[in-house]
Short mmCIF file of C-alpha atoms in Angstrom, two decimals:
data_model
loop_
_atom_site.label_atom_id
_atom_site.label_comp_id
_atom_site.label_asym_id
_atom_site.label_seq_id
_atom_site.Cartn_x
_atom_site.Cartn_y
_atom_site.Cartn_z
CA UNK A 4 -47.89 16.14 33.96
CA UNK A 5 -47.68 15.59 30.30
CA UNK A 6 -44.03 17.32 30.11
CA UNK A 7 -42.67 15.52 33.01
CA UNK A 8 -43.68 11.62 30.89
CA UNK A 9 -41.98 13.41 28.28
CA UNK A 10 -38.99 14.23 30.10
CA UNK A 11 -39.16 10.81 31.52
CA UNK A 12 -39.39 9.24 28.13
CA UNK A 13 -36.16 10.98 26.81
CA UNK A 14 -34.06 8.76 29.11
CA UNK A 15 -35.95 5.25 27.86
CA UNK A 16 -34.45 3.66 24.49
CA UNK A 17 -37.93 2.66 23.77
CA UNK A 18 -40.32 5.29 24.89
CA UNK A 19 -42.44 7.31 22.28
CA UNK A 20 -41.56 10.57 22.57
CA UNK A 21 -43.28 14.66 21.51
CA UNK A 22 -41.84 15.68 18.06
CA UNK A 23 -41.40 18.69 19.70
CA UNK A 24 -38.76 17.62 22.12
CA UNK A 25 -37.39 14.63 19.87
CA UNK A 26 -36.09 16.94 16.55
CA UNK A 27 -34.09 19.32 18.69
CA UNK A 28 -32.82 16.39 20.70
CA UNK A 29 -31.91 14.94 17.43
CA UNK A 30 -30.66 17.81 16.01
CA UNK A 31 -28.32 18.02 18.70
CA UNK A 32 -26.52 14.94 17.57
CA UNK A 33 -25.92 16.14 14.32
CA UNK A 34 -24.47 19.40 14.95
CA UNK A 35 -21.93 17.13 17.12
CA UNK A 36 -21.16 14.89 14.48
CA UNK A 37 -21.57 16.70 11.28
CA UNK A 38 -18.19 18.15 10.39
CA UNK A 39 -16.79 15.10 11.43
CA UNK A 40 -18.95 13.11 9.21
CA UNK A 41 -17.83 14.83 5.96
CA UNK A 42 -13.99 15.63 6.92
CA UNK A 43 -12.53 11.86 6.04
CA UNK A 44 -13.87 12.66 2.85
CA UNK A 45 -12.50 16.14 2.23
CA UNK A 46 -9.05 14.76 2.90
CA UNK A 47 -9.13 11.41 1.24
CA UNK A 48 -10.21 13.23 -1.92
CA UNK A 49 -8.06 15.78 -1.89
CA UNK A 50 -5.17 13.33 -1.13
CA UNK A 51 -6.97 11.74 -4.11
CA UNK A 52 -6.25 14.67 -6.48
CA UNK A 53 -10.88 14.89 -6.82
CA UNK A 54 -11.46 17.67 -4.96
CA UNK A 55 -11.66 20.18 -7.40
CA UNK A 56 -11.20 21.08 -11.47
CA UNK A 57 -13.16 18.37 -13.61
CA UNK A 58 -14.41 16.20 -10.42
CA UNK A 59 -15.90 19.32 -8.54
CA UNK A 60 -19.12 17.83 -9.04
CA UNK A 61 -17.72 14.41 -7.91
CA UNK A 62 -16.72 15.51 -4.65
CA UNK A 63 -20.04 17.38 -3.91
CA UNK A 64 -21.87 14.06 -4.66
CA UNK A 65 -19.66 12.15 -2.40
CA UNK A 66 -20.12 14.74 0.09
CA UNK A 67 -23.92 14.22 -0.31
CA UNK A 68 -23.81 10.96 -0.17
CA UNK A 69 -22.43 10.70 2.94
CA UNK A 70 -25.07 12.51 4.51
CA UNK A 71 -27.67 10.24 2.83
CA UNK A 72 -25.74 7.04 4.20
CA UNK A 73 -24.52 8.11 7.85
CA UNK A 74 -28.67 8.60 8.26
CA UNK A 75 -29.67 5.68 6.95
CA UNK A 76 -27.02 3.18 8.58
CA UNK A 77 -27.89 4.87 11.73
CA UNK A 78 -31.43 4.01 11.37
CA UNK A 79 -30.83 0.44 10.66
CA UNK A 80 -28.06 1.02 13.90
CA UNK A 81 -31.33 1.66 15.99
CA UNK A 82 -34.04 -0.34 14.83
CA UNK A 83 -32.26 -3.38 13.52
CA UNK A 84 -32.78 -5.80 10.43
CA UNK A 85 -32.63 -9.29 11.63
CA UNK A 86 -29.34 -10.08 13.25
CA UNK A 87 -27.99 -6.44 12.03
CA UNK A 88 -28.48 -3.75 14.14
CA UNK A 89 -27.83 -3.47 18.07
CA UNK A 90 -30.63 -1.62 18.76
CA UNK A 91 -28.46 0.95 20.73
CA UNK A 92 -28.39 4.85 20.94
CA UNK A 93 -25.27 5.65 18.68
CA UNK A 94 -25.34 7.82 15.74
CA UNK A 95 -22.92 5.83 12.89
CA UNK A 96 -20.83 8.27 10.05
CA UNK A 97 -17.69 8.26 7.93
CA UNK A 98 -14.90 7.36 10.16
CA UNK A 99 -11.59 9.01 10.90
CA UNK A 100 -9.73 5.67 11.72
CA UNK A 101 -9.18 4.91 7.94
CA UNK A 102 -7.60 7.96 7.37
CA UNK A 103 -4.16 6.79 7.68
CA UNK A 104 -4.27 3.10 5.94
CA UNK A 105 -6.36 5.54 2.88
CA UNK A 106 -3.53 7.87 2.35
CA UNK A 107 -1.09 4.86 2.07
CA UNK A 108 -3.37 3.28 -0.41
CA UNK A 109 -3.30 6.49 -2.54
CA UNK A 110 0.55 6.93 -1.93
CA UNK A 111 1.00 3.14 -3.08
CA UNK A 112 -1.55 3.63 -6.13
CA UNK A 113 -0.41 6.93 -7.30
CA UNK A 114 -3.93 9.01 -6.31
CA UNK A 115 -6.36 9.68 -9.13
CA UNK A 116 -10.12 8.16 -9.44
CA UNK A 117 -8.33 4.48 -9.85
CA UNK A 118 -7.18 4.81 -6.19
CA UNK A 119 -10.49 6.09 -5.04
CA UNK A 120 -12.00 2.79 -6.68
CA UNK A 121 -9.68 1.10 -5.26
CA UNK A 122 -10.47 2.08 -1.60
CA UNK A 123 -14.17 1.60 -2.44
CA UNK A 124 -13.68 -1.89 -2.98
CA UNK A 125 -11.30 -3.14 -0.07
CA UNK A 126 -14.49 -1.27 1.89
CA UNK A 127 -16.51 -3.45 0.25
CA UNK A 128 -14.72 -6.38 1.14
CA UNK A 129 -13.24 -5.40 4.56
CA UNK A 130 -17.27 -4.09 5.60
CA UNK A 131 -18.48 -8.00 4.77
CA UNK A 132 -15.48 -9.32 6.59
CA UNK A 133 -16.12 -6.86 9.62
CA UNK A 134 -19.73 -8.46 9.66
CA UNK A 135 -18.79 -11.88 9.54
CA UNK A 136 -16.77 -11.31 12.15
CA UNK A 137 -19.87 -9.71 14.26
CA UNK A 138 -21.11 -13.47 14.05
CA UNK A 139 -18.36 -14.57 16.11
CA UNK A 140 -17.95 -11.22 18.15
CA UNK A 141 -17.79 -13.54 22.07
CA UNK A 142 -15.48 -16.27 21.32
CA UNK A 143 -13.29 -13.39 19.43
CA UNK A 144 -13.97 -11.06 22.43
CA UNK A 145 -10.57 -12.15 24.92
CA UNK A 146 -8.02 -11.20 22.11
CA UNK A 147 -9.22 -7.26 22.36
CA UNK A 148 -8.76 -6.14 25.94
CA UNK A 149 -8.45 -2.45 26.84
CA UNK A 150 -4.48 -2.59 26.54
CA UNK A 151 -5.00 -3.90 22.95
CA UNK A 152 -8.00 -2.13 21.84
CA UNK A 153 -6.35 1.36 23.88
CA UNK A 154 -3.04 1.03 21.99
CA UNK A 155 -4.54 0.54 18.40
CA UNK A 156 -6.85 3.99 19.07
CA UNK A 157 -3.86 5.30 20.28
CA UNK A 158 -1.57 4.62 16.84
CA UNK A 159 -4.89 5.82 14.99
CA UNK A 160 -4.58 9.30 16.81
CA UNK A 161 -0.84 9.22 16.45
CA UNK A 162 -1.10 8.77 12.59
CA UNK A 163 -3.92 11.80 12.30
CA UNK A 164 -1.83 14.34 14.24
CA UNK A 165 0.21 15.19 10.76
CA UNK A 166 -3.12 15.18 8.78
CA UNK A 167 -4.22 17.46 10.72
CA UNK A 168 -1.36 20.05 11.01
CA UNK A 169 -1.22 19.73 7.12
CA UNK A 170 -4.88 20.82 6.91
CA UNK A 171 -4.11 23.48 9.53
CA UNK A 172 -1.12 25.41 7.46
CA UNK A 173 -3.73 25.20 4.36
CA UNK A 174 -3.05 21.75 2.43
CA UNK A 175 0.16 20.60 2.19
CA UNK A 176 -0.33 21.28 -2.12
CA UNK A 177 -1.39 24.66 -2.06
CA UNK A 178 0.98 27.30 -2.91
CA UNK A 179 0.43 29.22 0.11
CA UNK A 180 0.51 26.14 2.62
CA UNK A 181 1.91 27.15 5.92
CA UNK A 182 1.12 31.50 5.18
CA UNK A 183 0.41 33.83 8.05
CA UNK A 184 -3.05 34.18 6.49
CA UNK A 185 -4.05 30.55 6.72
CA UNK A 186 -2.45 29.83 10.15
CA UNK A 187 -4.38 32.66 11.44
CA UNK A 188 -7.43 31.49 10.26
CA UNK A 189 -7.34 28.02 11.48
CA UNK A 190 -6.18 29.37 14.72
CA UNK A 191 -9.36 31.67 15.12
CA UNK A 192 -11.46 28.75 14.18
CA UNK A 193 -9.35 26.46 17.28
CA UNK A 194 -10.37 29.57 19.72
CA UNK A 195 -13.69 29.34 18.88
CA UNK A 196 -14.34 25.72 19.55
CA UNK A 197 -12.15 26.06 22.60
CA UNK A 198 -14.71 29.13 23.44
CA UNK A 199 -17.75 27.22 23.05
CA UNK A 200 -16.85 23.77 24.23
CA UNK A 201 -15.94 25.12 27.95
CA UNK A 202 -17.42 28.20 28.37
CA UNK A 203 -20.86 27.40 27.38
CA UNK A 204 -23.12 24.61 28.17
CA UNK A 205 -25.61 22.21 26.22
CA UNK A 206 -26.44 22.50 22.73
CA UNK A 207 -23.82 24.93 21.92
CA UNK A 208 -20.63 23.37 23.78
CA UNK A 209 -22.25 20.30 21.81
CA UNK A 210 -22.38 22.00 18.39
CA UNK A 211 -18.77 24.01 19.37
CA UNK A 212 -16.89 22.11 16.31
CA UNK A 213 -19.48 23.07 14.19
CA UNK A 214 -19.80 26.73 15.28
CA UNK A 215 -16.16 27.14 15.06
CA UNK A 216 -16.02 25.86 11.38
CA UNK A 217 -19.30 28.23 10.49
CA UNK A 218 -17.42 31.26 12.19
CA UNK A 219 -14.22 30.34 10.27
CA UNK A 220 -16.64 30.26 6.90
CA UNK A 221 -17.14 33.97 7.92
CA UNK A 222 -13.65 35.31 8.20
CA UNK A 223 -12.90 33.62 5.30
CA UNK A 224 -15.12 35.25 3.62
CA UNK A 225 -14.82 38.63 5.35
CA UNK A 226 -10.72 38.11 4.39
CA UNK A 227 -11.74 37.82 0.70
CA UNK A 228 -12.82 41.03 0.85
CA UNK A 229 -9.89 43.35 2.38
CA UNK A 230 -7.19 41.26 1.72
CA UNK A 231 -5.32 39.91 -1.84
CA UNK A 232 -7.09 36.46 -2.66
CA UNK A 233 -4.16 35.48 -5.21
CA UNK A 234 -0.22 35.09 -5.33
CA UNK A 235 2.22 35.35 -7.23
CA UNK A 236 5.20 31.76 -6.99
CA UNK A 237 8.77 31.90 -7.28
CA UNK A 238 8.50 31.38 -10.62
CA UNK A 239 6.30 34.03 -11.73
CA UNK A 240 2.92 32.10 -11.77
CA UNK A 241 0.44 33.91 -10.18
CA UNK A 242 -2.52 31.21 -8.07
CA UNK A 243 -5.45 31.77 -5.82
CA UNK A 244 -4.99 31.70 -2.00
CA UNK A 245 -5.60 28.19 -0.47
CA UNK A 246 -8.35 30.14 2.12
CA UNK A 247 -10.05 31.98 -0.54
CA UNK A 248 -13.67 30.80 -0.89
CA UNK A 249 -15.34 29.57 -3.97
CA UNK A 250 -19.19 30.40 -4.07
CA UNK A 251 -19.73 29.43 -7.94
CA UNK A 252 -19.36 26.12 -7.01
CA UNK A 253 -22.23 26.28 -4.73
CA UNK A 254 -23.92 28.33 -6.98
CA UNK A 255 -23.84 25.94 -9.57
CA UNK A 256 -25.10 23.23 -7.02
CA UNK A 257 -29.07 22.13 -7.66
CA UNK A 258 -31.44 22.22 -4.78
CA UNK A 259 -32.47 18.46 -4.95
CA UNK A 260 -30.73 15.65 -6.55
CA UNK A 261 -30.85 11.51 -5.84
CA UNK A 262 -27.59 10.53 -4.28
CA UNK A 263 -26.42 8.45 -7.29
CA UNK A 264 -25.07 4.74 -6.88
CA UNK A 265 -21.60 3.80 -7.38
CA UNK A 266 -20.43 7.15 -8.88
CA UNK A 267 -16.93 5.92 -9.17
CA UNK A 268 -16.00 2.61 -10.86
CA UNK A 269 -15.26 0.13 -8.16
CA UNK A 270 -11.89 -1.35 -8.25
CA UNK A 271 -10.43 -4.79 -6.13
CA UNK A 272 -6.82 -4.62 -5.75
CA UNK A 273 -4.88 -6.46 -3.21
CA UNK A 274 -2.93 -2.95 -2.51
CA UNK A 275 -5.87 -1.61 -1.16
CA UNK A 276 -7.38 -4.49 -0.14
CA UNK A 277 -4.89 -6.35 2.31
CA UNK A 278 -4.44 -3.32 4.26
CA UNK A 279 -7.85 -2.15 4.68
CA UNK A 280 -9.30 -5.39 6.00
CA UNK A 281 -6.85 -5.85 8.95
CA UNK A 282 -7.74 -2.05 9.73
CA UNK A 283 -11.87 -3.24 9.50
CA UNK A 284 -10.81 -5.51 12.31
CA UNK A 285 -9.29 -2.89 14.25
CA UNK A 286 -12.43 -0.81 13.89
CA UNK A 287 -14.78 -4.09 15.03
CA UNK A 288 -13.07 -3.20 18.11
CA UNK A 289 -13.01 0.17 18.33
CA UNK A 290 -17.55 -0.45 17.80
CA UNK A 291 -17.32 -2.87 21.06
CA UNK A 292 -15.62 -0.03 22.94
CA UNK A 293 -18.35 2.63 21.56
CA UNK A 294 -21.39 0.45 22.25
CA UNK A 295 -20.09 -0.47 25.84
CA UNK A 296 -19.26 3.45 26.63
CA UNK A 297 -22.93 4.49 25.32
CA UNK A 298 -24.95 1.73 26.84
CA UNK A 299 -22.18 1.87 30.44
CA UNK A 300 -22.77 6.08 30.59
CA UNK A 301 -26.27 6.31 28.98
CA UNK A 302 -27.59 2.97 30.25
CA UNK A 303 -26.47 2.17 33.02
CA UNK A 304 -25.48 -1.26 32.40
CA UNK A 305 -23.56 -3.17 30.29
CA UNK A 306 -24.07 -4.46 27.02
CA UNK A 307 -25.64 -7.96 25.91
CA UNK A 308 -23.94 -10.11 23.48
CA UNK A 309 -26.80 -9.76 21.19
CA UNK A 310 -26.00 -5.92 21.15
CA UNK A 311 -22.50 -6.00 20.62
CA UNK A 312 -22.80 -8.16 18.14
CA UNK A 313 -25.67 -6.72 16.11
CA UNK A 314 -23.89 -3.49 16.51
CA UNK A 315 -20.41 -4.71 14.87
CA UNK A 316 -22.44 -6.67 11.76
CA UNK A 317 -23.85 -3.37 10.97
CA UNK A 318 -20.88 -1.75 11.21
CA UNK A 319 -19.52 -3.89 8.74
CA UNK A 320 -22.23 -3.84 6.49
CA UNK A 321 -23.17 -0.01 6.73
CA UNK A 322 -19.58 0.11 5.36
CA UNK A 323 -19.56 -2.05 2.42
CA UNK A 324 -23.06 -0.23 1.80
CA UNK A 325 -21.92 3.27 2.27
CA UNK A 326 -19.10 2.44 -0.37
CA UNK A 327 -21.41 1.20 -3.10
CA UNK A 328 -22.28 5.09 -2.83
CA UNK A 329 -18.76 6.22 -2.96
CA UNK A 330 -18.34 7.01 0.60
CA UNK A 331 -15.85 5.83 3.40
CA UNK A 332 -16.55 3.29 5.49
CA UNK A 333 -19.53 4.43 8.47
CA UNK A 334 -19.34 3.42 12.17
CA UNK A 335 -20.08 4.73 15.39
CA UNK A 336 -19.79 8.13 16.40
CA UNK A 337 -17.38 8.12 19.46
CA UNK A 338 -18.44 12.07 19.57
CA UNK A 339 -22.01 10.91 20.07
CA UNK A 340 -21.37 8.32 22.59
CA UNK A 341 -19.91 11.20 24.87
CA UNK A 342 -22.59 13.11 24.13
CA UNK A 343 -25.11 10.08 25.14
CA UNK A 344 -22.76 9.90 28.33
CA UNK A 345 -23.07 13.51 29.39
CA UNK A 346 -27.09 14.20 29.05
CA UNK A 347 -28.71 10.33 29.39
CA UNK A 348 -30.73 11.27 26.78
CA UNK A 349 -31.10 7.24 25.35
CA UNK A 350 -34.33 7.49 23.44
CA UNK A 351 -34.30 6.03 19.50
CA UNK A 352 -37.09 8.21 18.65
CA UNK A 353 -35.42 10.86 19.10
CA UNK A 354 -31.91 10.14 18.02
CA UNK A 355 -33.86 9.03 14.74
CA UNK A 356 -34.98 12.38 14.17
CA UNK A 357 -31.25 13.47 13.50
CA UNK A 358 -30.62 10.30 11.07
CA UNK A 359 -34.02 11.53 9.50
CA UNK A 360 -32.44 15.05 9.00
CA UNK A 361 -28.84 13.64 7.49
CA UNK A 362 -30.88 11.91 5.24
CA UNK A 363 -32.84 15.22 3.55
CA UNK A 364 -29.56 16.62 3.99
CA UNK A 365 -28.00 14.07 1.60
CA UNK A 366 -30.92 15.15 -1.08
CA UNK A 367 -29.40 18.79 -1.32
CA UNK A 368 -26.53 18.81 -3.35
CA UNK A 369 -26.07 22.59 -2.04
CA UNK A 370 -25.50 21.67 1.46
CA UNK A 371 -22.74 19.45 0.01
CA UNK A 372 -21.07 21.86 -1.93
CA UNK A 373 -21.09 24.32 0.69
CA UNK A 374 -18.93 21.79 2.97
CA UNK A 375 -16.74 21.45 -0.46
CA UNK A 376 -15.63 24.72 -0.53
CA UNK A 377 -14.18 24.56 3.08
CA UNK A 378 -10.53 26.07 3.05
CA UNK A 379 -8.10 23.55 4.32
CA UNK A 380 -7.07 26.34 7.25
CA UNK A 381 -10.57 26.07 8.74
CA UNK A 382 -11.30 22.61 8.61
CA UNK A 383 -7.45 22.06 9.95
CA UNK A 384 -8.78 24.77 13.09
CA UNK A 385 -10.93 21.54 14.05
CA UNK A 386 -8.99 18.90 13.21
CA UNK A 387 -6.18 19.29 15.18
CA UNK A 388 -8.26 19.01 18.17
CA UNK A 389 -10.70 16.23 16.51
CA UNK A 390 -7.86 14.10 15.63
CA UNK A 391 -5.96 14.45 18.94
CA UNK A 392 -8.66 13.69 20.86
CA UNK A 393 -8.47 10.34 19.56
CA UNK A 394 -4.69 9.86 20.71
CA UNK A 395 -6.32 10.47 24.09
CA UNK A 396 -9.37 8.56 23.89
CA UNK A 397 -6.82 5.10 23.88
CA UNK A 398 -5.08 6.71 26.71
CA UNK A 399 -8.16 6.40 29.10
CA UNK A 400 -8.82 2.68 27.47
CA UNK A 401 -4.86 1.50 28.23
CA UNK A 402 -5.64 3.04 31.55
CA UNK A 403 -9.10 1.89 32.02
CA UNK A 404 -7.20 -1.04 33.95
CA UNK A 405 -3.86 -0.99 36.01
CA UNK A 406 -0.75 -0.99 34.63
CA UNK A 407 1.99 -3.68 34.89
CA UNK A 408 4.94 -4.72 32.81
CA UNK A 409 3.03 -6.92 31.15
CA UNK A 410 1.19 -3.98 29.95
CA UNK A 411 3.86 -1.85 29.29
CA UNK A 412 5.73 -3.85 27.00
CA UNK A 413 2.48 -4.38 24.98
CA UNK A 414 2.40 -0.92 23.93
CA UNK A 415 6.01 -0.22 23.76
CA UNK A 416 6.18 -2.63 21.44
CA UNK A 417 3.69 -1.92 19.48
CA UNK A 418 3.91 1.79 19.61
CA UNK A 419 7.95 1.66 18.82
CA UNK A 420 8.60 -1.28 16.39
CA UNK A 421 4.80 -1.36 15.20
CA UNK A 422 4.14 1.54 14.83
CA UNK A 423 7.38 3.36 13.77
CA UNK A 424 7.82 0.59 11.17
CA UNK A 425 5.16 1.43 9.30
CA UNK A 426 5.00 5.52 9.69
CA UNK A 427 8.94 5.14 8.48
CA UNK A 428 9.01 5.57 4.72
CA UNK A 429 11.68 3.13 3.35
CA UNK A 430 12.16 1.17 6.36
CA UNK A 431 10.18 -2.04 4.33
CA UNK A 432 11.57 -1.22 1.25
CA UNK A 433 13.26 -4.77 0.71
CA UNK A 434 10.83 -7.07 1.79
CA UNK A 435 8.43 -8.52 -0.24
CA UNK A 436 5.62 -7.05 -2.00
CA UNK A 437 2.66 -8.14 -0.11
CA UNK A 438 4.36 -7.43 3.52
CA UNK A 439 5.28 -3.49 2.27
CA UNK A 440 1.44 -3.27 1.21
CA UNK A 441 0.71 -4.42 5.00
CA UNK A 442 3.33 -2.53 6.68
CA UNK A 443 3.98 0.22 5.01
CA UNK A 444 2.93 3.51 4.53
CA UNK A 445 0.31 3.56 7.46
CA UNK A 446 1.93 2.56 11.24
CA UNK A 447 -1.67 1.47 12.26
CA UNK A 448 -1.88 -1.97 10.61
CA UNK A 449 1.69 -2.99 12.01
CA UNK A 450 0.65 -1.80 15.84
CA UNK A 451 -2.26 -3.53 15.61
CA UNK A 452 -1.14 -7.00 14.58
CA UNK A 453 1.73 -6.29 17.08
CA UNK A 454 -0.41 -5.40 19.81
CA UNK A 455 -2.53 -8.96 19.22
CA UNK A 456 0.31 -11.19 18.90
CA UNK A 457 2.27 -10.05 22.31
CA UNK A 458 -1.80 -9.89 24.19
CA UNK A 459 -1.61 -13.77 22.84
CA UNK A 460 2.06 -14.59 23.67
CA UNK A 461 3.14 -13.00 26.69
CA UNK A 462 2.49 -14.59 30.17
CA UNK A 463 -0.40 -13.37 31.72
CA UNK A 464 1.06 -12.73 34.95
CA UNK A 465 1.95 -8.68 35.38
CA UNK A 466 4.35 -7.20 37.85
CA UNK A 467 2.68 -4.11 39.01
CA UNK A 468 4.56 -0.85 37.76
CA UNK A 469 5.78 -0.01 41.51
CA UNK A 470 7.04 -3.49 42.07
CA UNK A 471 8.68 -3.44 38.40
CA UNK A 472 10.79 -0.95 39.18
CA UNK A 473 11.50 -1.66 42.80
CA UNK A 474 13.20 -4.39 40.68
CA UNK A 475 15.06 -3.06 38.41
CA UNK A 476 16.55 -0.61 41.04
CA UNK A 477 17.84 -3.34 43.01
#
């Protein structure tokens, strides 16, 4: 009797629950969010030029702290402070949306630990905005439909697609980007999440990304041993392999250290800044359509106000924390939420466990340092398919609803002009300042405030597809 109340209690938010059935249950959540919690990083620093030589040790803290933050926003995610907090079973972490507005920042700002400052503070300032606009979450509710909300996620996962073939051929500045050795590599580590994630069930086709990046740790290593780990360039300059791992730097990791506050200086700049906060609105949205999928597939029902609200204000405020630490902005896990979907397992306790276990995590500097020395090939192996799956996650939102030509002109307009405008370098080059630093470099800003203007302007009326082009044949 006492393991069926158990069982029982697994699918109740509130229910107390067996520490013996709640840690692996948490644990499970991590393992499907883990690599993806600590991969905006990776590339945002290495686009920053910190991921290695004097600010090794940077990067591993960083990588630490992220840990330490993802748990702790998560906990506040579940059992609320006052307004903040929706009390709802999502696991929050660094998010993969930013990566495209980040790497125009650092193109505009010239990289360097002025650029990472930089993003730190438009986080900072784009994380309060995001939570002031949690306040005001229902009246602001009708300009984010699926057709909106589906074609911003989409131009996210459009703008990843290249960030993630440039990790896949080894890092787009190593010397050996694009070898046999590190196309191979990344390619294993593909198979092996492909492996896991369909051909086995529960907690390994939920850990499969993490698996795969482990096994790719392995070949890497077993490479470094029967094959050359340096070069020799064009010019005579002999390098080391872009794969090739580096254990002294995880050697030379301590066991327990305090994540430290603001390890980088934080910088306000309206280059970073501008940007950044029309992409925090973007990701306000992005929250409502996590927190109605988890509490819709877990829940059975559909959120309150009070939820989506509370959810969206921490957002925004786990963000501006998470950067006083150095770390990208945090939200929810859309990983998680499928995970939620697919077992009904709903209960805080339990989900707590894993934001318990991020947290130790982010006291062992060796765990980050470990993720630090991840060749670009292996993490590439999962990010081609972590990144695309976005591009299709606002395919099923545009689709969530039928189709018409209202509907279709929304996105093509937003996808074409939007979007192209921005991912076009050179294309804004005479406009003013200020309107290059919004459209330029990233193609998700542009799309979005595209995307909001025609859901506002256009009739609301919408010829169905079929009748559309019964139309236009006549």
């Amino acid at each position: 009797m006492k393991e069926v109340k158990l069982e029982e209690a697994a699918y109740q938010f509130e229910a107390k629950m067996s520490l013996r059935q709640a840690i692996p249950l948490g644990l499970q959540h991590v393992c499907a969010m883990f690599v993806g919690n600590l991969t905006p990083l990776l590339i945002i620093t290495s686009a920053c030029g910190i991921a290695g030589g004097e600010f090794a040790d940077l990067q591993v803290t960083l990588l630490q702290s992220a840990m330490f933050v993802a748990g702790i926003v998560t906990l506040v995610q579940l059992f609320t402070i006052g307004p903040v907090g929706g009390a709802v079973p999502i696991i929050m972490g660094t998010s993969s949306g930013f990566i495209g507005v980040f790497n125009s920042v650092v193109g505009t700002m010239g990289g360097g630990v002025l650029a990472y400052g930089a993003i730190m503070g438009a986080s900072i300032i784009g994380g309060i905005f995001e939570s002031v606009l949690g306040f005001f979450l229902k009246p602001l509710r009708r300009f984010f439909p699926p057709v909106v909300t589906g074609t911003v996620v989409l131009s996210i996962g459009l703008s990843l697609i290249s960030v993630g073939i440039n990790s896949f051929g080894g890092g787009n500045k190593a010397k050996d980007f694009g070898s046999v050795e590190n196309l191979l590599l990344a390619l294993f580590v593909l198979v092996v999440i492909l492996f896991f994630k369909h051909w086995t069930t529960g907690f390994l086709s939920s850990s499969a990304i993490l698996i795969g990046i482990l096994a790719g740790y392995v070949v890497a290593f077993i490479m470094g041993l029967v094959l050359p780990t340096t070069g020799v360039t064009a010019d005579g300059v002999e390098f080391t392999k872009a794969w090739v791992l580096n254990w002294s730097k995880v050697a030379q990791a301590s066991w327990f250290a305090v994540p430290k506050l603001m390890p980088v200086k934080i910088v306000f700049d309206m280059r970073a800044i501008m940007p950044v906060m029309i992409m925090f609105v973007v990701t306000a949205v992005e929250t409502v359509g996590d927190i109605s999928g988890v509490m819709e597939g877990g829940m059975n029902r559909e959120p309150t106000d009070k939820e989506l609200s509370g959810g969206v204000i921490c957002d925004g405020l786990g963000s501006a924390f998470a950067a006083l630490f150095g770390v990208l902005p945090n939200t929810s896990f859309s990983q998680n939420v499928g995970l939620v979907s697919l077992t009904k397992v709903v209960n805080r306790f339990a989900i707590s466990m894993g934001a318990i276990f991020l947290i130790l995590c982010g006291f062992c500097p060796k765990i980050g340092a470990l993720m630090s020395i991840m060749p670009q090939s292996v993490l590439g192996g999962a990010a081609v398919m972590m990144f695309a799956s976005i591009l299709i996650s606002g395919i099923q939102l545009i689709t969530k609803h039928p189709i018409g030509s209202r509907e279709i002109t929304i996105i093509s307009v937003a996808i074409g002009l939007g979007y192209g405008l921005g991912a076009t370098t050179g294309a804004t080059a005479h406009l003013p300042y200020y309107v290059q630093l919004i459209f330029g470099g990233s193609g998700i800003v542009p799309c979005s405030l595209a995307a909001i203007i025609l859901n506002i302007v256009l009739p609301k009326e919408s010829k169905p597809v079929r009748e559309m082009w019964e139309l236009e044949d006549k």
